[in-house]
């Protein structure tokens, strides 16, 4: 079992920055990929950024050049640095961690609100 705890959400003005963190505990040796998703009201959850065990990253087009995903394996933590935030980035952000056993674990979600 893996437990995830997210932090770092909040209210920010357009153009501002936030840094999300997601720390894992439990059977962390089994973790491989780490992901950030978001879900805005009335919309489906979408994958925002991903980083694999080798450090390769991928982003949805709408955040490329503004968001950076990173991981600290020693701390079992994944981060999402969000710069140049826009009102359309407003959503609940969830981290997900995949494991070698193909089971996924989700964080509880953290609200990000960007005011115009």
JSON list of C-alpha atoms in Angstrom, two decimals:
[
{"chain": "A", "resi": 1, "resn": "UNK", "atom": "CA", "xyz": [0.00, 0.00, 0.00]},
{"chain": "A", "resi": 2, "resn": "UNK", "atom": "CA", "xyz": [1.05, 3.55, -0.77]},
{"chain": "A", "resi": 3, "resn": "UNK", "atom": "CA", "xyz": [-0.41, 6.66, 0.84]},
{"chain": "A", "resi": 4, "resn": "UNK", "atom": "CA", "xyz": [-0.14, 10.05, -0.82]},
{"chain": "A", "resi": 5, "resn": "UNK", "atom": "CA", "xyz": [-0.44, 13.46, 0.84]},
{"chain": "A", "resi": 6, "resn": "UNK", "atom": "CA", "xyz": [-0.65, 16.57, -1.29]},
{"chain": "A", "resi": 7, "resn": "UNK", "atom": "CA", "xyz": [0.07, 20.15, -0.31]},
{"chain": "A", "resi": 8, "resn": "UNK", "atom": "CA", "xyz": [0.66, 23.55, -1.86]},
{"chain": "A", "resi": 9, "resn": "UNK", "atom": "CA", "xyz": [-2.65, 24.54, -3.41]},
{"chain": "A", "resi": 10, "resn": "UNK", "atom": "CA", "xyz": [-4.29, 27.89, -2.84]},
{"chain": "A", "resi": 11, "resn": "UNK", "atom": "CA", "xyz": [-5.52, 31.14, -4.35]},
{"chain": "A", "resi": 12, "resn": "UNK", "atom": "CA", "xyz": [-3.24, 33.14, -6.61]},
{"chain": "A", "resi": 13, "resn": "UNK", "atom": "CA", "xyz": [-3.65, 35.97, -9.08]},
{"chain": "A", "resi": 14, "resn": "UNK", "atom": "CA", "xyz": [-3.18, 35.41, -12.78]},
{"chain": "A", "resi": 15, "resn": "UNK", "atom": "CA", "xyz": [0.50, 35.44, -13.65]},
{"chain": "A", "resi": 16, "resn": "UNK", "atom": "CA", "xyz": [1.47, 34.11, -10.26]},
{"chain": "A", "resi": 17, "resn": "UNK", "atom": "CA", "xyz": [3.10, 30.86, -9.23]},
{"chain": "A", "resi": 18, "resn": "UNK", "atom": "CA", "xyz": [2.37, 27.90, -6.98]},
{"chain": "A", "resi": 19, "resn": "UNK", "atom": "CA", "xyz": [4.29, 24.74, -6.15]},
{"chain": "A", "resi": 20, "resn": "UNK", "atom": "CA", "xyz": [2.41, 21.55, -5.43]},
{"chain": "A", "resi": 21, "resn": "UNK", "atom": "CA", "xyz": [3.97, 18.66, -3.52]},
{"chain": "A", "resi": 22, "resn": "UNK", "atom": "CA", "xyz": [2.88, 15.07, -3.14]},
{"chain": "A", "resi": 23, "resn": "UNK", "atom": "CA", "xyz": [4.67, 12.85, -0.64]},
{"chain": "A", "resi": 24, "resn": "UNK", "atom": "CA", "xyz": [4.34, 9.10, -0.62]},
{"chain": "A", "resi": 25, "resn": "UNK", "atom": "CA", "xyz": [4.61, 6.76, 2.34]},
{"chain": "A", "resi": 26, "resn": "UNK", "atom": "CA", "xyz": [4.22, 3.02, 2.77]},
{"chain": "A", "resi": 27, "resn": "UNK", "atom": "CA", "xyz": [5.47, 0.65, 0.08]},
{"chain": "A", "resi": 28, "resn": "UNK", "atom": "CA", "xyz": [7.37, 3.36, -1.76]},
{"chain": "A", "resi": 29, "resn": "UNK", "atom": "CA", "xyz": [9.90, 0.90, -3.20]},
{"chain": "A", "resi": 30, "resn": "UNK", "atom": "CA", "xyz": [7.21, -0.15, -5.69]},
{"chain": "A", "resi": 31, "resn": "UNK", "atom": "CA", "xyz": [6.66, 3.31, -7.20]},
{"chain": "A", "resi": 32, "resn": "UNK", "atom": "CA", "xyz": [7.64, 3.99, -10.80]},
{"chain": "A", "resi": 33, "resn": "UNK", "atom": "CA", "xyz": [5.74, 6.73, -12.66]},
{"chain": "A", "resi": 34, "resn": "UNK", "atom": "CA", "xyz": [4.47, 9.89, -10.98]},
{"chain": "A", "resi": 35, "resn": "UNK", "atom": "CA", "xyz": [1.70, 12.07, -12.40]},
{"chain": "A", "resi": 36, "resn": "UNK", "atom": "CA", "xyz": [-0.30, 15.22, -11.85]},
{"chain": "A", "resi": 37, "resn": "UNK", "atom": "CA", "xyz": [-3.92, 15.41, -12.99]},
{"chain": "A", "resi": 38, "resn": "UNK", "atom": "CA", "xyz": [-6.49, 18.16, -12.64]},
{"chain": "A", "resi": 39, "resn": "UNK", "atom": "CA", "xyz": [-10.24, 18.36, -12.73]},
{"chain": "A", "resi": 40, "resn": "UNK", "atom": "CA", "xyz": [-12.20, 21.55, -13.24]},
{"chain": "A", "resi": 41, "resn": "UNK", "atom": "CA", "xyz": [-15.91, 21.75, -12.40]},
{"chain": "A", "resi": 42, "resn": "UNK", "atom": "CA", "xyz": [-18.02, 20.01, -15.02]},
{"chain": "A", "resi": 43, "resn": "UNK", "atom": "CA", "xyz": [-15.00, 18.66, -16.87]},
{"chain": "A", "resi": 44, "resn": "UNK", "atom": "CA", "xyz": [-13.24, 15.32, -16.98]},
{"chain": "A", "resi": 45, "resn": "UNK", "atom": "CA", "xyz": [-10.04, 14.76, -15.09]},
{"chain": "A", "resi": 46, "resn": "UNK", "atom": "CA", "xyz": [-7.07, 15.39, -17.37]},
{"chain": "A", "resi": 47, "resn": "UNK", "atom": "CA", "xyz": [-3.44, 14.40, -17.21]},
{"chain": "A", "resi": 48, "resn": "UNK", "atom": "CA", "xyz": [-1.31, 17.52, -16.80]},
{"chain": "A", "resi": 49, "resn": "UNK", "atom": "CA", "xyz": [2.23, 16.18, -16.39]},
{"chain": "A", "resi": 50, "resn": "UNK", "atom": "CA", "xyz": [4.07, 12.92, -15.97]},
{"chain": "A", "resi": 51, "resn": "UNK", "atom": "CA", "xyz": [7.57, 11.83, -14.98]},
{"chain": "A", "resi": 52, "resn": "UNK", "atom": "CA", "xyz": [8.84, 8.29, -15.22]},
{"chain": "A", "resi": 53, "resn": "UNK", "atom": "CA", "xyz": [11.39, 6.51, -13.08]},
{"chain": "A", "resi": 54, "resn": "UNK", "atom": "CA", "xyz": [14.15, 7.65, -15.44]},
{"chain": "A", "resi": 55, "resn": "UNK", "atom": "CA", "xyz": [13.19, 11.30, -15.16]},
{"chain": "A", "resi": 56, "resn": "UNK", "atom": "CA", "xyz": [11.59, 11.68, -18.59]},
{"chain": "A", "resi": 57, "resn": "UNK", "atom": "CA", "xyz": [8.75, 14.21, -18.48]},
{"chain": "A", "resi": 58, "resn": "UNK", "atom": "CA", "xyz": [5.64, 14.85, -20.54]},
{"chain": "A", "resi": 59, "resn": "UNK", "atom": "CA", "xyz": [3.11, 17.68, -20.42]},
{"chain": "A", "resi": 60, "resn": "UNK", "atom": "CA", "xyz": [-0.29, 18.50, -21.83]},
{"chain": "A", "resi": 61, "resn": "UNK", "atom": "CA", "xyz": [0.09, 21.20, -24.46]},
{"chain": "A", "resi": 62, "resn": "UNK", "atom": "CA", "xyz": [-1.78, 23.82, -22.44]},
{"chain": "A", "resi": 63, "resn": "UNK", "atom": "CA", "xyz": [0.88, 23.89, -19.70]},
{"chain": "A", "resi": 64, "resn": "UNK", "atom": "CA", "xyz": [4.08, 23.41, -21.71]},
{"chain": "A", "resi": 65, "resn": "UNK", "atom": "CA", "xyz": [6.60, 26.11, -20.89]},
{"chain": "A", "resi": 66, "resn": "UNK", "atom": "CA", "xyz": [4.72, 27.11, -17.72]},
{"chain": "A", "resi": 67, "resn": "UNK", "atom": "CA", "xyz": [4.62, 23.99, -15.53]},
{"chain": "A", "resi": 68, "resn": "UNK", "atom": "CA", "xyz": [7.51, 21.77, -14.46]},
{"chain": "A", "resi": 69, "resn": "UNK", "atom": "CA", "xyz": [7.17, 18.34, -12.92]},
{"chain": "A", "resi": 70, "resn": "UNK", "atom": "CA", "xyz": [10.04, 16.94, -10.88]},
{"chain": "A", "resi": 71, "resn": "UNK", "atom": "CA", "xyz": [10.65, 14.19, -8.38]},
{"chain": "A", "resi": 72, "resn": "UNK", "atom": "CA", "xyz": [12.88, 13.59, -5.39]},
{"chain": "A", "resi": 73, "resn": "UNK", "atom": "CA", "xyz": [13.20, 9.84, -5.00]},
{"chain": "A", "resi": 74, "resn": "UNK", "atom": "CA", "xyz": [14.99, 10.14, -1.67]},
{"chain": "A", "resi": 75, "resn": "UNK", "atom": "CA", "xyz": [11.95, 11.97, -0.29]},
{"chain": "A", "resi": 76, "resn": "UNK", "atom": "CA", "xyz": [9.38, 9.91, -2.25]},
{"chain": "A", "resi": 77, "resn": "UNK", "atom": "CA", "xyz": [7.95, 13.20, -3.43]},
{"chain": "A", "resi": 78, "resn": "UNK", "atom": "CA", "xyz": [6.74, 14.61, -6.73]},
{"chain": "A", "resi": 79, "resn": "UNK", "atom": "CA", "xyz": [6.42, 18.33, -7.34]},
{"chain": "A", "resi": 80, "resn": "UNK", "atom": "CA", "xyz": [4.57, 20.51, -9.81]},
{"chain": "A", "resi": 81, "resn": "UNK", "atom": "CA", "xyz": [5.96, 24.01, -10.21]},
{"chain": "A", "resi": 82, "resn": "UNK", "atom": "CA", "xyz": [3.29, 26.15, -11.84]},
{"chain": "A", "resi": 83, "resn": "UNK", "atom": "CA", "xyz": [4.30, 29.54, -13.25]},
{"chain": "A", "resi": 84, "resn": "UNK", "atom": "CA", "xyz": [2.42, 32.13, -15.27]},
{"chain": "A", "resi": 85, "resn": "UNK", "atom": "CA", "xyz": [-0.85, 30.77, -13.96]},
{"chain": "A", "resi": 86, "resn": "UNK", "atom": "CA", "xyz": [-4.06, 31.50, -15.85]},
{"chain": "A", "resi": 87, "resn": "UNK", "atom": "CA", "xyz": [-7.68, 31.46, -14.69]},
{"chain": "A", "resi": 88, "resn": "UNK", "atom": "CA", "xyz": [-8.22, 28.37, -16.85]},
{"chain": "A", "resi": 89, "resn": "UNK", "atom": "CA", "xyz": [-5.71, 26.51, -14.65]},
{"chain": "A", "resi": 90, "resn": "UNK", "atom": "CA", "xyz": [-8.26, 26.64, -11.83]},
{"chain": "A", "resi": 91, "resn": "UNK", "atom": "CA", "xyz": [-9.05, 23.07, -10.79]},
{"chain": "A", "resi": 92, "resn": "UNK", "atom": "CA", "xyz": [-8.54, 20.44, -8.15]},
{"chain": "A", "resi": 93, "resn": "UNK", "atom": "CA", "xyz": [-5.10, 18.95, -8.72]},
{"chain": "A", "resi": 94, "resn": "UNK", "atom": "CA", "xyz": [-4.45, 15.29, -7.94]},
{"chain": "A", "resi": 95, "resn": "UNK", "atom": "CA", "xyz": [-1.20, 13.39, -7.84]},
{"chain": "A", "resi": 96, "resn": "UNK", "atom": "CA", "xyz": [-1.04, 9.77, -8.87]},
{"chain": "A", "resi": 97, "resn": "UNK", "atom": "CA", "xyz": [1.75, 7.28, -8.46]},
{"chain": "A", "resi": 98, "resn": "UNK", "atom": "CA", "xyz": [2.03, 4.09, -10.42]},
{"chain": "A", "resi": 99, "resn": "UNK", "atom": "CA", "xyz": [3.71, 0.95, -9.20]},
{"chain": "A", "resi": 100, "resn": "UNK", "atom": "CA", "xyz": [5.49, -1.98, -10.74]},
{"chain": "A", "resi": 101, "resn": "UNK", "atom": "CA", "xyz": [2.51, -4.13, -9.72]},
{"chain": "A", "resi": 102, "resn": "UNK", "atom": "CA", "xyz": [0.32, -1.97, -12.04]},
{"chain": "A", "resi": 103, "resn": "UNK", "atom": "CA", "xyz": [-1.69, -0.61, -9.13]},
{"chain": "A", "resi": 104, "resn": "UNK", "atom": "CA", "xyz": [-2.20, 3.16, -9.02]},
{"chain": "A", "resi": 105, "resn": "UNK", "atom": "CA", "xyz": [-2.55, 5.35, -5.95]},
{"chain": "A", "resi": 106, "resn": "UNK", "atom": "CA", "xyz": [-4.16, 8.78, -5.78]},
{"chain": "A", "resi": 107, "resn": "UNK", "atom": "CA", "xyz": [-3.73, 11.78, -3.53]},
{"chain": "A", "resi": 108, "resn": "UNK", "atom": "CA", "xyz": [-6.68, 13.51, -1.91]},
{"chain": "A", "resi": 109, "resn": "UNK", "atom": "CA", "xyz": [-6.58, 16.51, -4.23]},
{"chain": "A", "resi": 110, "resn": "UNK", "atom": "CA", "xyz": [-5.68, 20.13, -3.62]},
{"chain": "A", "resi": 111, "resn": "UNK", "atom": "CA", "xyz": [-7.60, 23.16, -4.88]},
{"chain": "A", "resi": 112, "resn": "UNK", "atom": "CA", "xyz": [-5.83, 25.66, -7.11]},
{"chain": "A", "resi": 113, "resn": "UNK", "atom": "CA", "xyz": [-7.75, 28.85, -7.85]},
{"chain": "A", "resi": 114, "resn": "UNK", "atom": "CA", "xyz": [-6.40, 31.52, -10.20]},
{"chain": "A", "resi": 115, "resn": "UNK", "atom": "CA", "xyz": [-8.16, 34.85, -10.12]},
{"chain": "A", "resi": 116, "resn": "UNK", "atom": "CA", "xyz": [-8.21, 37.19, -13.09]}
]
